[in-house]
Short mmCIF file of C-alpha atoms in Angstrom, two decimals:
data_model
loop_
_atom_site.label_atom_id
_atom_site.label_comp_id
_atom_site.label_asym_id
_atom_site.label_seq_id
_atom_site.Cartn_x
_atom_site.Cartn_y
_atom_site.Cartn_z
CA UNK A 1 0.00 0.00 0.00
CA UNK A 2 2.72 2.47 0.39
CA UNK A 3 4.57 2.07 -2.39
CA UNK A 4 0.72 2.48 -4.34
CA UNK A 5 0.31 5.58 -2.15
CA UNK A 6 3.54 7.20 -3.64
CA UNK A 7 2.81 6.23 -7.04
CA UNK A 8 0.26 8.06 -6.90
CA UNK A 9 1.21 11.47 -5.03
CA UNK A 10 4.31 11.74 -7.26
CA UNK A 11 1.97 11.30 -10.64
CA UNK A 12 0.04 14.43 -9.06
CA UNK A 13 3.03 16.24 -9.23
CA UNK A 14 3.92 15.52 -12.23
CA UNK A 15 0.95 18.04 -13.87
CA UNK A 16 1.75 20.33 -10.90
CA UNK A 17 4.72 22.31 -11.63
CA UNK A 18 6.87 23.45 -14.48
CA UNK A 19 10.49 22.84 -15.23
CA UNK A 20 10.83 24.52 -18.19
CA UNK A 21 14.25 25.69 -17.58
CA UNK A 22 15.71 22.91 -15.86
CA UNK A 23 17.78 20.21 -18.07
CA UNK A 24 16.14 16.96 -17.12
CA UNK A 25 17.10 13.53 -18.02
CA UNK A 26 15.24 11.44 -20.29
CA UNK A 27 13.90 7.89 -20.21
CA UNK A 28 13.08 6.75 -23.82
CA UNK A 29 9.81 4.40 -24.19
CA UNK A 30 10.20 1.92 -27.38
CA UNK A 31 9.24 -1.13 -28.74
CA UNK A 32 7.43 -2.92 -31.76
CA UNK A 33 4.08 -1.28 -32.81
CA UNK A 34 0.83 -1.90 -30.23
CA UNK A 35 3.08 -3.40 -26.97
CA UNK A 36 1.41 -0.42 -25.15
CA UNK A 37 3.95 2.12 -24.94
CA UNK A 38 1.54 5.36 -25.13
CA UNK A 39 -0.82 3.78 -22.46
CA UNK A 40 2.26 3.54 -19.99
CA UNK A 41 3.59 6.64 -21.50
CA UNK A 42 0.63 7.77 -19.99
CA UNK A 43 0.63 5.80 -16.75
CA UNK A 44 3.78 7.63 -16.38
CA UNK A 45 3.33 11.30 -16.96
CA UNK A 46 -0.73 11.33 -15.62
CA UNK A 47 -3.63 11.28 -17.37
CA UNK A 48 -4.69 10.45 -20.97
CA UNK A 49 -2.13 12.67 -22.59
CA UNK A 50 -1.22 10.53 -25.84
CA UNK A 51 -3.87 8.18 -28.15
CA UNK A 52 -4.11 4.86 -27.03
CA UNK A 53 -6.11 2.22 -29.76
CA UNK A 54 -6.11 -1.21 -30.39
CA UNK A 55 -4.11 -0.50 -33.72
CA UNK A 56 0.00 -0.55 -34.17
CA UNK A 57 1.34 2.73 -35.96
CA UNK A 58 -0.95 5.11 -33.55
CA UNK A 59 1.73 7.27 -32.45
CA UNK A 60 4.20 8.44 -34.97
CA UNK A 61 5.86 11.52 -33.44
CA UNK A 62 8.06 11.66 -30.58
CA UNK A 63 5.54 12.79 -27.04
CA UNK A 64 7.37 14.35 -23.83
CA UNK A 65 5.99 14.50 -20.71
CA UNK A 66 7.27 15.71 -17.31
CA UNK A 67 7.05 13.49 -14.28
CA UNK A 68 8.68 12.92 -10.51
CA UNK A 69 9.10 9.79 -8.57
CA UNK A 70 10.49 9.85 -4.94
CA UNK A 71 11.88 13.24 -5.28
CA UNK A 72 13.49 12.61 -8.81
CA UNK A 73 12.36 14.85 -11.47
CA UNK A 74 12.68 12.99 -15.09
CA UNK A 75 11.46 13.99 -18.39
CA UNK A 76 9.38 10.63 -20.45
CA UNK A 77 9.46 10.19 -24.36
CA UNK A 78 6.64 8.38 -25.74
CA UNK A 79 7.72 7.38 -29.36
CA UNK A 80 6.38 5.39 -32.42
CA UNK A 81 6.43 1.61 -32.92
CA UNK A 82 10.47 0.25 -34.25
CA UNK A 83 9.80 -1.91 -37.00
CA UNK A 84 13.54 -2.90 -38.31
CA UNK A 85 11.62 -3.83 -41.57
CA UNK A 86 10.25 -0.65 -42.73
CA UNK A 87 11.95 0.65 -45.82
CA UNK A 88 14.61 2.44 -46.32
CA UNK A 89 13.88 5.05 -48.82
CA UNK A 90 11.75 8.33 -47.64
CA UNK A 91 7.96 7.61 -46.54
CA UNK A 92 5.97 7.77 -43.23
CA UNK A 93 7.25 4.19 -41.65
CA UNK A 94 11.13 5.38 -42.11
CA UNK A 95 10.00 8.87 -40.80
CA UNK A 96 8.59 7.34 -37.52
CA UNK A 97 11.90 5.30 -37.24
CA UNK A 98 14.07 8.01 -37.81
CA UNK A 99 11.87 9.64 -34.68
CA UNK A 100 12.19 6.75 -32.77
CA UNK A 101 16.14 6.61 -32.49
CA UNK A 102 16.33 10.23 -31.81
CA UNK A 103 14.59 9.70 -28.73
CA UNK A 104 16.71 6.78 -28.30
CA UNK A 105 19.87 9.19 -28.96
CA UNK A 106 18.78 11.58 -26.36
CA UNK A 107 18.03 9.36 -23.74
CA UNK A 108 20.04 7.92 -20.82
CA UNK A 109 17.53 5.18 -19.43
CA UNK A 110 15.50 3.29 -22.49
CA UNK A 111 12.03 0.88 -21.56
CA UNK A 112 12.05 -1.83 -23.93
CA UNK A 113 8.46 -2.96 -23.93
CA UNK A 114 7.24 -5.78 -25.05
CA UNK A 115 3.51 -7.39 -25.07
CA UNK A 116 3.61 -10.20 -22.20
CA UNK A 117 0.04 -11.83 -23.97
CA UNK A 118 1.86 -12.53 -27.22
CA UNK A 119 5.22 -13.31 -25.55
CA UNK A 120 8.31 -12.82 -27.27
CA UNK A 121 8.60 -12.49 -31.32
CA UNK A 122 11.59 -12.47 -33.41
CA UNK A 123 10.27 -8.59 -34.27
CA UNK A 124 11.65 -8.36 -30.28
CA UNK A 125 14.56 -9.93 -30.53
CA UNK A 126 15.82 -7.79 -32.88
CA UNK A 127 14.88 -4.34 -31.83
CA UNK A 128 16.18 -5.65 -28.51
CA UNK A 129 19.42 -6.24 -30.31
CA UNK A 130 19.79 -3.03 -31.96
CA UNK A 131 19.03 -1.11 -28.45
CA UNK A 132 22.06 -3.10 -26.61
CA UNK A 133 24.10 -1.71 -29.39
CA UNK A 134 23.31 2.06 -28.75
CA UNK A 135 25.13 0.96 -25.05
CA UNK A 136 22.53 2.68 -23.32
CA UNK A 137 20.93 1.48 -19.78
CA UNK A 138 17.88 -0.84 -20.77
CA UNK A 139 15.30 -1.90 -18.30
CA UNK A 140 13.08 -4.82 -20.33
CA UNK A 141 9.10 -4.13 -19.50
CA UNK A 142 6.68 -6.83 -20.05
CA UNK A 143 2.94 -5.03 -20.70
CA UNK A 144 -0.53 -6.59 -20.24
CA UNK A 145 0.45 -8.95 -17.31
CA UNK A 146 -3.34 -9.20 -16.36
CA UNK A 147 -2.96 -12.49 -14.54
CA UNK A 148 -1.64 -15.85 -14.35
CA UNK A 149 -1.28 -16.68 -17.96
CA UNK A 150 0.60 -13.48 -18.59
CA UNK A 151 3.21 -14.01 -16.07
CA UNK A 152 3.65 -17.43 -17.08
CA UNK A 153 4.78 -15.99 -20.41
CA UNK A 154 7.30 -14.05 -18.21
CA UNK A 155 9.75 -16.87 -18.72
CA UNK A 156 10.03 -16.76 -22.20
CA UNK A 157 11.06 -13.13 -22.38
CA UNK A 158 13.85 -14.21 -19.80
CA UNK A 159 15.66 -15.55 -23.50
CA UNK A 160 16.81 -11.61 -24.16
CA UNK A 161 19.22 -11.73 -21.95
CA UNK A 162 17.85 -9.59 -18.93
CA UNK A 163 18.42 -9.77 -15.18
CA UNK A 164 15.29 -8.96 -14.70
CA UNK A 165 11.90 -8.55 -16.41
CA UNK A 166 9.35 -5.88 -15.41
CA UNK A 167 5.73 -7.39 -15.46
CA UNK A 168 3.20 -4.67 -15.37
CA UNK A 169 -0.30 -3.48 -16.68
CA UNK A 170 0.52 -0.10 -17.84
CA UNK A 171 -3.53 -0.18 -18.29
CA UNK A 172 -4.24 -1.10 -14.30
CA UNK A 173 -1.03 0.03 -12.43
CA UNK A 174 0.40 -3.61 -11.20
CA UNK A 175 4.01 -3.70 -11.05
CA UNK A 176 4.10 0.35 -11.86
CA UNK A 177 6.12 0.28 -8.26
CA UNK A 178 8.76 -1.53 -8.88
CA UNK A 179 9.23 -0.54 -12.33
CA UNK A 180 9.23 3.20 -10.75
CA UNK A 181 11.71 2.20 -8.24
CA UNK A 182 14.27 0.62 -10.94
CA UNK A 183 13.85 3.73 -13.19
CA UNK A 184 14.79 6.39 -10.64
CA UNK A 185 17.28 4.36 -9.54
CA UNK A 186 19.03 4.37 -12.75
CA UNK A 187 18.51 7.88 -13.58
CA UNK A 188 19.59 8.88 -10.40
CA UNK A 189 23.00 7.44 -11.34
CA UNK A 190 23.39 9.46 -14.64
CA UNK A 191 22.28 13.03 -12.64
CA UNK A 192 25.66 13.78 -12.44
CA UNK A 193 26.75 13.25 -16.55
CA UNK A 194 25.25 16.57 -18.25
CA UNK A 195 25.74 15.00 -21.95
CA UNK A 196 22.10 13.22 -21.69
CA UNK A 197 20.47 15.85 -20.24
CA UNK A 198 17.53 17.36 -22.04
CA UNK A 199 17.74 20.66 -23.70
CA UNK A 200 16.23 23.61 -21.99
CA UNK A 201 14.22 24.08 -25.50
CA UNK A 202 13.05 19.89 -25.67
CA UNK A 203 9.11 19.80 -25.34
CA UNK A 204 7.10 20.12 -22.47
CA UNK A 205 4.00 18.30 -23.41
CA UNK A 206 0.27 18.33 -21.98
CA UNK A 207 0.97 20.93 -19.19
CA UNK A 208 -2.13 22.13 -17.71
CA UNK A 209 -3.25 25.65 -18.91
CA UNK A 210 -3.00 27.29 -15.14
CA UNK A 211 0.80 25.61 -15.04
CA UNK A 212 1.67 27.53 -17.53
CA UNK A 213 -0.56 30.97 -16.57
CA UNK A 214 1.86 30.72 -13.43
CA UNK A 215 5.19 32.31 -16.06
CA UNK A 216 2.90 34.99 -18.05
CA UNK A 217 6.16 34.86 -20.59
CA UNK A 218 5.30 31.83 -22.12
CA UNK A 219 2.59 32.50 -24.71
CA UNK A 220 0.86 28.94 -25.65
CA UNK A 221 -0.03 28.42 -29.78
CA UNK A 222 -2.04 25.92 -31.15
CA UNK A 223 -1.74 25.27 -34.73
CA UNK A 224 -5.17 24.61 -36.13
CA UNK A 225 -6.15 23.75 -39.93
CA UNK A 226 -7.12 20.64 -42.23
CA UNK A 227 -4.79 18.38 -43.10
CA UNK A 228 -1.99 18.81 -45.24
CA UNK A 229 -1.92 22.57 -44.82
CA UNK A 230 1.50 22.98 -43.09
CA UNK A 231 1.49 23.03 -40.13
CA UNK A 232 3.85 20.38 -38.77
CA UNK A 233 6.20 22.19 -41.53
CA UNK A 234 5.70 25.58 -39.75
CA UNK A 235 6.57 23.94 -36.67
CA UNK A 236 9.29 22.45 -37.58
CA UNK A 237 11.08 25.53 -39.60
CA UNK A 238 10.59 27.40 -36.46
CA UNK A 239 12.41 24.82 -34.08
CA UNK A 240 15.34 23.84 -36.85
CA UNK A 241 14.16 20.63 -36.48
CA UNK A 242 12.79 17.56 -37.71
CA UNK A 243 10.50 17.06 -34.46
CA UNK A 244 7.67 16.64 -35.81
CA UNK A 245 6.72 14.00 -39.18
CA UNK A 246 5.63 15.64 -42.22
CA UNK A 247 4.23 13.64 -45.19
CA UNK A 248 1.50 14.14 -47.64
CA UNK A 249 -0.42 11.10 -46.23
CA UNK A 250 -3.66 13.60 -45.09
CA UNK A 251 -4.03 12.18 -40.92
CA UNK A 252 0.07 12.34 -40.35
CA UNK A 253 -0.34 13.86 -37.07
CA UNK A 254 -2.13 12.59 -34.58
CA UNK A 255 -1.49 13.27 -30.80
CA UNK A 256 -1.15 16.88 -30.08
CA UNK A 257 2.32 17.67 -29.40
CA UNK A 258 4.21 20.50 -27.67
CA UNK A 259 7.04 22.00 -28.20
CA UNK A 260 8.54 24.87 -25.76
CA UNK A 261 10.94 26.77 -27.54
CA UNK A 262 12.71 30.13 -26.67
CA UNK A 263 13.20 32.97 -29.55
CA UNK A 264 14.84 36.19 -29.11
CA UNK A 265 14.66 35.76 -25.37
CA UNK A 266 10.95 35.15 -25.84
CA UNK A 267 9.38 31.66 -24.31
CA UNK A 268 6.60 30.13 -26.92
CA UNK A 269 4.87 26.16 -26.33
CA UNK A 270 3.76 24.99 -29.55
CA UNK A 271 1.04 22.69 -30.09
CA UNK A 272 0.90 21.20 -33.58
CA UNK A 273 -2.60 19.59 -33.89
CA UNK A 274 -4.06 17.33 -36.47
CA UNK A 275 -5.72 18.17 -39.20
CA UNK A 276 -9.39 18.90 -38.64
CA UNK A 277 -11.73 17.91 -41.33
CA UNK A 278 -15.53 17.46 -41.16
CA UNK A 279 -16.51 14.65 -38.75
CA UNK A 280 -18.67 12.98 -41.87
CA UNK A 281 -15.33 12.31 -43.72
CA UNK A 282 -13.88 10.49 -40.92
CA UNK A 283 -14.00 7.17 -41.04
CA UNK A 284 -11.57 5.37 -38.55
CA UNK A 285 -12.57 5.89 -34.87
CA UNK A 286 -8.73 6.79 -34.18
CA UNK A 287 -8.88 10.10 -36.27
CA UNK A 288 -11.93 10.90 -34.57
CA UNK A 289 -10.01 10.61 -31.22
CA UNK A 290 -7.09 12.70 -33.19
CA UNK A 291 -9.61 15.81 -34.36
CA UNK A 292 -11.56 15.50 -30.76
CA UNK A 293 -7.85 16.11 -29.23
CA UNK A 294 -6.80 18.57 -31.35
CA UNK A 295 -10.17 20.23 -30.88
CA UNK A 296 -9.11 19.89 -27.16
CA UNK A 297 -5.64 21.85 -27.36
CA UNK A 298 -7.66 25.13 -28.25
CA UNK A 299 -8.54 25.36 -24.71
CA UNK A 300 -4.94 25.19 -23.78
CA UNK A 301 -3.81 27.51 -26.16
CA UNK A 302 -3.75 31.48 -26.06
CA UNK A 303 -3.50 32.12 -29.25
CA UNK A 304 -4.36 30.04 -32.56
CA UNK A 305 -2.76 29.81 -35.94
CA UNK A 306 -4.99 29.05 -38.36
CA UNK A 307 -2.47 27.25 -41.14
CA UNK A 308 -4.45 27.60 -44.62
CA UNK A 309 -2.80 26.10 -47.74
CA UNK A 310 -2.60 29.40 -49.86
CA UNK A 311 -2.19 27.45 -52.91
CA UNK A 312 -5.60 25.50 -52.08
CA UNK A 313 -7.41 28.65 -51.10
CA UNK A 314 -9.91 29.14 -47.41
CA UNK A 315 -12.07 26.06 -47.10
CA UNK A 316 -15.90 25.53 -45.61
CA UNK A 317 -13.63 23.55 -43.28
CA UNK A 318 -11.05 26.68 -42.75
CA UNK A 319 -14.27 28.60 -41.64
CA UNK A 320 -15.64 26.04 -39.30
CA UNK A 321 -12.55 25.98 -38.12
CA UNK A 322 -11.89 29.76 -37.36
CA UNK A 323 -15.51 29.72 -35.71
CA UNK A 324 -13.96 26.85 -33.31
CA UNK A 325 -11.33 29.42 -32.46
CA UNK A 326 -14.12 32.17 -32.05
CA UNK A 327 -16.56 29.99 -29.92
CA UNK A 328 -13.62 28.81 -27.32
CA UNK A 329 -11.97 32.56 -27.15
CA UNK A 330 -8.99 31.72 -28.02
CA UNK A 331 -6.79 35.21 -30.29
CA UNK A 332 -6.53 34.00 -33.77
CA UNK A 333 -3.86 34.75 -36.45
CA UNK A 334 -4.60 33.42 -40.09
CA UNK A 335 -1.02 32.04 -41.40
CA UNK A 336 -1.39 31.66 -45.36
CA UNK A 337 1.47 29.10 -46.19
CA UNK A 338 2.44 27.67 -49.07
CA UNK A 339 2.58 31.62 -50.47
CA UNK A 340 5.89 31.00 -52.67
CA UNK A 341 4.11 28.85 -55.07
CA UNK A 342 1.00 31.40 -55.74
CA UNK A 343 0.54 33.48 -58.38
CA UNK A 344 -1.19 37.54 -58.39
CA UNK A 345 -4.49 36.13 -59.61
CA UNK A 346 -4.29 33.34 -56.53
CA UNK A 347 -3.23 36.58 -53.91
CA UNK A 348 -7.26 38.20 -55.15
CA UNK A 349 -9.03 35.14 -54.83
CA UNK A 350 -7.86 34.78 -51.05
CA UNK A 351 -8.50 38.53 -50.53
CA UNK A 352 -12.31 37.86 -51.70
CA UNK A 353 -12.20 34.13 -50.44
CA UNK A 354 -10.95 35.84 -46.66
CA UNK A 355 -13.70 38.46 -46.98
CA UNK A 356 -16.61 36.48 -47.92
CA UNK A 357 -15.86 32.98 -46.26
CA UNK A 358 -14.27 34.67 -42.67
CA UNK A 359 -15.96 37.75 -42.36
CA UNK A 360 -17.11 36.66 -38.91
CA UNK A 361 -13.10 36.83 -38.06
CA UNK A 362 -11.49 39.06 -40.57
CA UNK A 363 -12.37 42.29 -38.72
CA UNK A 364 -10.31 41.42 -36.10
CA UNK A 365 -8.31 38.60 -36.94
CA UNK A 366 -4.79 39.11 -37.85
CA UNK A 367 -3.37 37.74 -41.29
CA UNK A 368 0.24 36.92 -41.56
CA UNK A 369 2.05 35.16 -45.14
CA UNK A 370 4.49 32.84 -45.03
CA UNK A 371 6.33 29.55 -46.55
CA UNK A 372 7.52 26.69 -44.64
CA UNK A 373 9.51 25.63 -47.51
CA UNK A 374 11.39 27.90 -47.91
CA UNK A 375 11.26 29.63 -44.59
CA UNK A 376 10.11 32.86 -45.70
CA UNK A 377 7.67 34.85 -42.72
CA UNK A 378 7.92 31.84 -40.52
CA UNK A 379 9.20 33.45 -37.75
CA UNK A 380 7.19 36.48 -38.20
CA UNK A 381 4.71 34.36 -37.12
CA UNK A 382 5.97 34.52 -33.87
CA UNK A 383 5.93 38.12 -33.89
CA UNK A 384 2.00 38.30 -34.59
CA UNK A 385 1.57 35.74 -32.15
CA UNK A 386 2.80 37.69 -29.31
CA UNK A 387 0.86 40.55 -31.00
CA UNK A 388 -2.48 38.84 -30.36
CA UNK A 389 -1.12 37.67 -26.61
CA UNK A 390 -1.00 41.01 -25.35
CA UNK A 391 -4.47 42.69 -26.96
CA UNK A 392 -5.25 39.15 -25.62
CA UNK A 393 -4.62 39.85 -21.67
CA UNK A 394 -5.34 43.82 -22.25
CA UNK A 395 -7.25 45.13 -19.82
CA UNK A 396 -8.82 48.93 -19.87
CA UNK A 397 -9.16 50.96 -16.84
CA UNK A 398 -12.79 51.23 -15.48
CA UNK A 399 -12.60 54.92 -15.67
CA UNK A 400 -11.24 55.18 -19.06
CA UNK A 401 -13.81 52.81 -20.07
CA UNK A 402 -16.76 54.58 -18.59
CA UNK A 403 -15.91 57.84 -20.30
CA UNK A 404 -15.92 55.97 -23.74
CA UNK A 405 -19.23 54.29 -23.01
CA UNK A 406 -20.32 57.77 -22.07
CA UNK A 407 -19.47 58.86 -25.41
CA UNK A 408 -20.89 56.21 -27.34
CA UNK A 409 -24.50 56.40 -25.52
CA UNK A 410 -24.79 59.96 -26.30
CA UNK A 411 -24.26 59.64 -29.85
CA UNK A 412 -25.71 56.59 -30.62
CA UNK A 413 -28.39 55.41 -28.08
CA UNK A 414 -29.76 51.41 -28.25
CA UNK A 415 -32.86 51.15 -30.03
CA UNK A 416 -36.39 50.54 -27.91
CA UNK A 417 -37.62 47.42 -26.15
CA UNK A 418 -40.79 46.64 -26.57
CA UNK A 419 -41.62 50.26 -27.34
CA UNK A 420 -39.50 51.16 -23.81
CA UNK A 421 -36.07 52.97 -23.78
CA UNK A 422 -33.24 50.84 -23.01
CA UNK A 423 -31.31 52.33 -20.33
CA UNK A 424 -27.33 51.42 -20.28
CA UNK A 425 -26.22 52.10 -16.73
CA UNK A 426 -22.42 51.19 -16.47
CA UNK A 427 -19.83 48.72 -18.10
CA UNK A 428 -16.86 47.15 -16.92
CA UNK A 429 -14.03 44.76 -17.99
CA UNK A 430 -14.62 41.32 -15.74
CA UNK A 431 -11.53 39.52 -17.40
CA UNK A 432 -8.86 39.33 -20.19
CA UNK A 433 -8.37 35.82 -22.19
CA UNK A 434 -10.49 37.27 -23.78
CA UNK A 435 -11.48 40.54 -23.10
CA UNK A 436 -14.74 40.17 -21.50
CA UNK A 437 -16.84 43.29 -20.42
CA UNK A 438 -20.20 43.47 -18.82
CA UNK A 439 -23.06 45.82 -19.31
CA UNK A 440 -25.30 47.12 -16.74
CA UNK A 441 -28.90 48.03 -18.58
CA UNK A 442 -32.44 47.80 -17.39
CA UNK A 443 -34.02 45.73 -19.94
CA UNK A 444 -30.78 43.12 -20.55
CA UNK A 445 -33.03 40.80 -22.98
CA UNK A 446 -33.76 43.80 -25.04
CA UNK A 447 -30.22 44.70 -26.48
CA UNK A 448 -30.44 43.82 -29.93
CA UNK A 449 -27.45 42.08 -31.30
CA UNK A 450 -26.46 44.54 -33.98
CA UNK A 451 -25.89 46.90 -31.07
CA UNK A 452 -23.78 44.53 -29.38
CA UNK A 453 -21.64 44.15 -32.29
CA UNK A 454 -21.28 47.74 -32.36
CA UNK A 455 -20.11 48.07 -29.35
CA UNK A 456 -17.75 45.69 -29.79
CA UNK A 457 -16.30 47.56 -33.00
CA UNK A 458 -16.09 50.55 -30.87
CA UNK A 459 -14.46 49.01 -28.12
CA UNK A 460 -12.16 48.19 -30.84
CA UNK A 461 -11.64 51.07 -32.58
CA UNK A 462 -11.17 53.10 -29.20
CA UNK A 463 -8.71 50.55 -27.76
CA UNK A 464 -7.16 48.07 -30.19
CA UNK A 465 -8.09 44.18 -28.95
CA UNK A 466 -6.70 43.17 -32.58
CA UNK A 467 -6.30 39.92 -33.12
CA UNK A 468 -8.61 38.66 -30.61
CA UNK A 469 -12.42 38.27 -29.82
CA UNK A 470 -13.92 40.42 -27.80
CA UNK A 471 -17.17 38.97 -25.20
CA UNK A 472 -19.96 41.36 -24.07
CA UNK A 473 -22.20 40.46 -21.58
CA UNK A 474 -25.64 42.29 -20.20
CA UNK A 475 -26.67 42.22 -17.02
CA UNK A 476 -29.75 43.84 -15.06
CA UNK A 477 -28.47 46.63 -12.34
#
């Protein structure tokens, strides 16, 4: 029972604080497709932070995660299934191996996991063999030890060579102790080597949106489109980096994943989403968990990029899309990528396609052009970003506000109620993220919505908010 007890009070902690700056050391999760490694991955970090289904390939980019154990802090890597005989030449399967072994590069404690219901396969035997060569600590985890059967299997996977074989159920907890005990006891003994440690820049994934509200530096983007707009692309030209897997297969990304990096002494967490398309084209129940997830990671962000493939043009899905942004709040900023391979006639049709398709958003929204190929405006993206952050958390002075709505009364009074004059009384900003500001008036069912809306273009004319929504609310004095 104690052991169970710490188990769980050090998972708490794991979503409780932030090390963004600290160099942590990394335990690598790998294996053959489907052994489990995203549900432990899980298990590990807290919560339900990566897609776990009954199908092998699921997770194809590499997943971090922060966690602690018994007072020793340890950054997890959940990565994509090894499969020795995926082919060589370029394509999604070599792409998630190539993934795969980075995370194996970078870390200095690996989990081999294999699936203790099937028992050992030759597949095993040789990813096990080409982990011993990378000389690396390797702690061999047998998943989906359920009961007796299971551990009777146990013995077979005894025939790689190990000391010792972890049986757990990554699923139910058993064993998680011990395995927890092993790993920080291993880590613990590479603390003092730097040369593993990871980067102050490595991702930080799934942190809880009021973890990060604690450092008001850090401004959170989600990248938001349909598939095969960019985004992963954007992502990666801004980090310099392969870290995320970018094919033309539409459905590459999956599981959200985060990124923190650090530009011109700025702190940004990207969040590269899948690609959203309408729910009656989806027809595998994973990519319905992969849209609902990336539908999910607006709520964490503070500011959206809407990636739109210039070259395609804006979508029925790029507006339902931008109206997702709208509905949860979040500041939006309209990247249009792809922009080196359009020509002056394609630059008109967005103008009119932005107009008449986004003219709920286009008022406010901010537009930005850039090319992840050839890296042109990519990091001038960042600079809009930040843009939209601060109009985001802006926040007008009650008195400053009051003389405005003064103003705007006087010269153009609300329309009657039910043949009565609407009386407004007072207004008031009651938060930022976004703006939100409440009305006092007499008759709060009676203010038309045209009037709201033009209070919300004056409030934006008078003070800025560009780039983000602004909320009005009506109250009765």
């Amino acid at each position: 029972m104690a052991s169970s007890a710490r188990l769980s009070s050090n998972r708490a902690s794991a979503q409780g604080s932030i090390k963004s700056t600290e160099k942590l050391p990394i335990v690598a999760i790998v294996g053959r497709p489907n052994v489990g490694k995203s549900t432990l991955f899980n298990r590990l970090v807290g919560g339900h932070n990566a897609i776990v289904e009954d199908e092998p390939g699921v997770t194809r980019d590499r997943r971090y995660g922060d966690t602690d154990f018994d007072g020793c802090s340890f950054r997890v890597v959940d990565t994509g299934g090894l499969d020795l005989t995926a082919g060589q030449g370029p394509g999604i399967n070599q792409s998630i191996q190539r993934q795969a072994m980075r995370a194996v590069d970078e870390a200095v404690l690996l989990l081999f996991v294999v699936d203790a219901q099937q028992g050992l396969l030759p597949t095993d035997r040789e990813v096990a063999a080409r982990l011993r060569r990378q000389g690396k600590p390797l702690l061999i985890v047998a998943n989906k030890v359920d009961g007796g059967k299971q551990e009777f299997n146990l013995a077979d996977i005894y025939a790689l060579g190990a000391d010792q074989v972890f049986g757990i159920s990554a699923a139910h907890g058993r064993g998680m102790p011990d395995l927890l005990d092993a790993i920080v006891s291993r880590v613990r003994d590479t603390i003092p080597t730097a040369e593993h440690l990871g980067p102050a820049e490595t991702a930080l994934d799934d942190l809880p949106g009021e973890d990060i509200d604690a450092d008001k530096g850090v401004v959170r983007i989600a990248f938001v489109g349909r598939p095969n707009a960019g985004k992963s692309s954007l992502v990666n030209g801004l980090l310099g980096d392969e870290r995320m897997i970018v094919d033309d297969t539409p459905g590459t990304t999956r599981d959200p994943v985060d990124t923190l990096l650090e530009h011109n002494g700025r702190r940004y967490l990207l969040i590269d989403t899948a690609g959203i398309r309408r729910r009656a084209r989806i027809a595998e129940p994973m990519e319905k968990v992969a849209v609902a997830m990336a539908e999910k990671a607006l709520y964490r962000a503070d500011v959206a990029i809407l990636t739109i493939d210039a070259q395609a043009g804006i979508g029925e899905q790029d507006a339902r899309i931008a109206g997702l942004v709208q509905d949860t709040g979040r500041a939006l900023l309209i990247a249009f990528n792809k922009r080196d391979l359009i020509t002056p006639d394609d630059e008109k049709r967005l103008k009119d396609e932005l107009d008449r398709k986004l003219q709920f958003v286009s008022s406010w929204a901010l537009t930005a052009n850039c090319s992840a190929k050839t890296g042109k405006g990519v990091f001038g993206l960042l600079g809009e970003a930040r843009r939209c952050y601060r109009w985001f958390n802006h926040r007008v002075p009650t008195g400053e506000l009051n003389r405005f709505f003064e103003g705007i009364v006087e010269r153009h009074p609300p329309p009657l109620f039910q043949g009565k004059p609407i009386k407004l009384y007072y207004i008031t900003q009651a938060e930022t993220c976004p703006p939100t500001f409440v009305v006092q008036v007499n008759h709060p069912e009676g203010m038309h919505f045209s009037y709201r809306r033009y209070l919300q273009n004056q409030l934006r004319e008078s003070f800025g908010f560009v780039g983000t929504p602004v909320r009005l609310i009506t109250r009765t004095r």
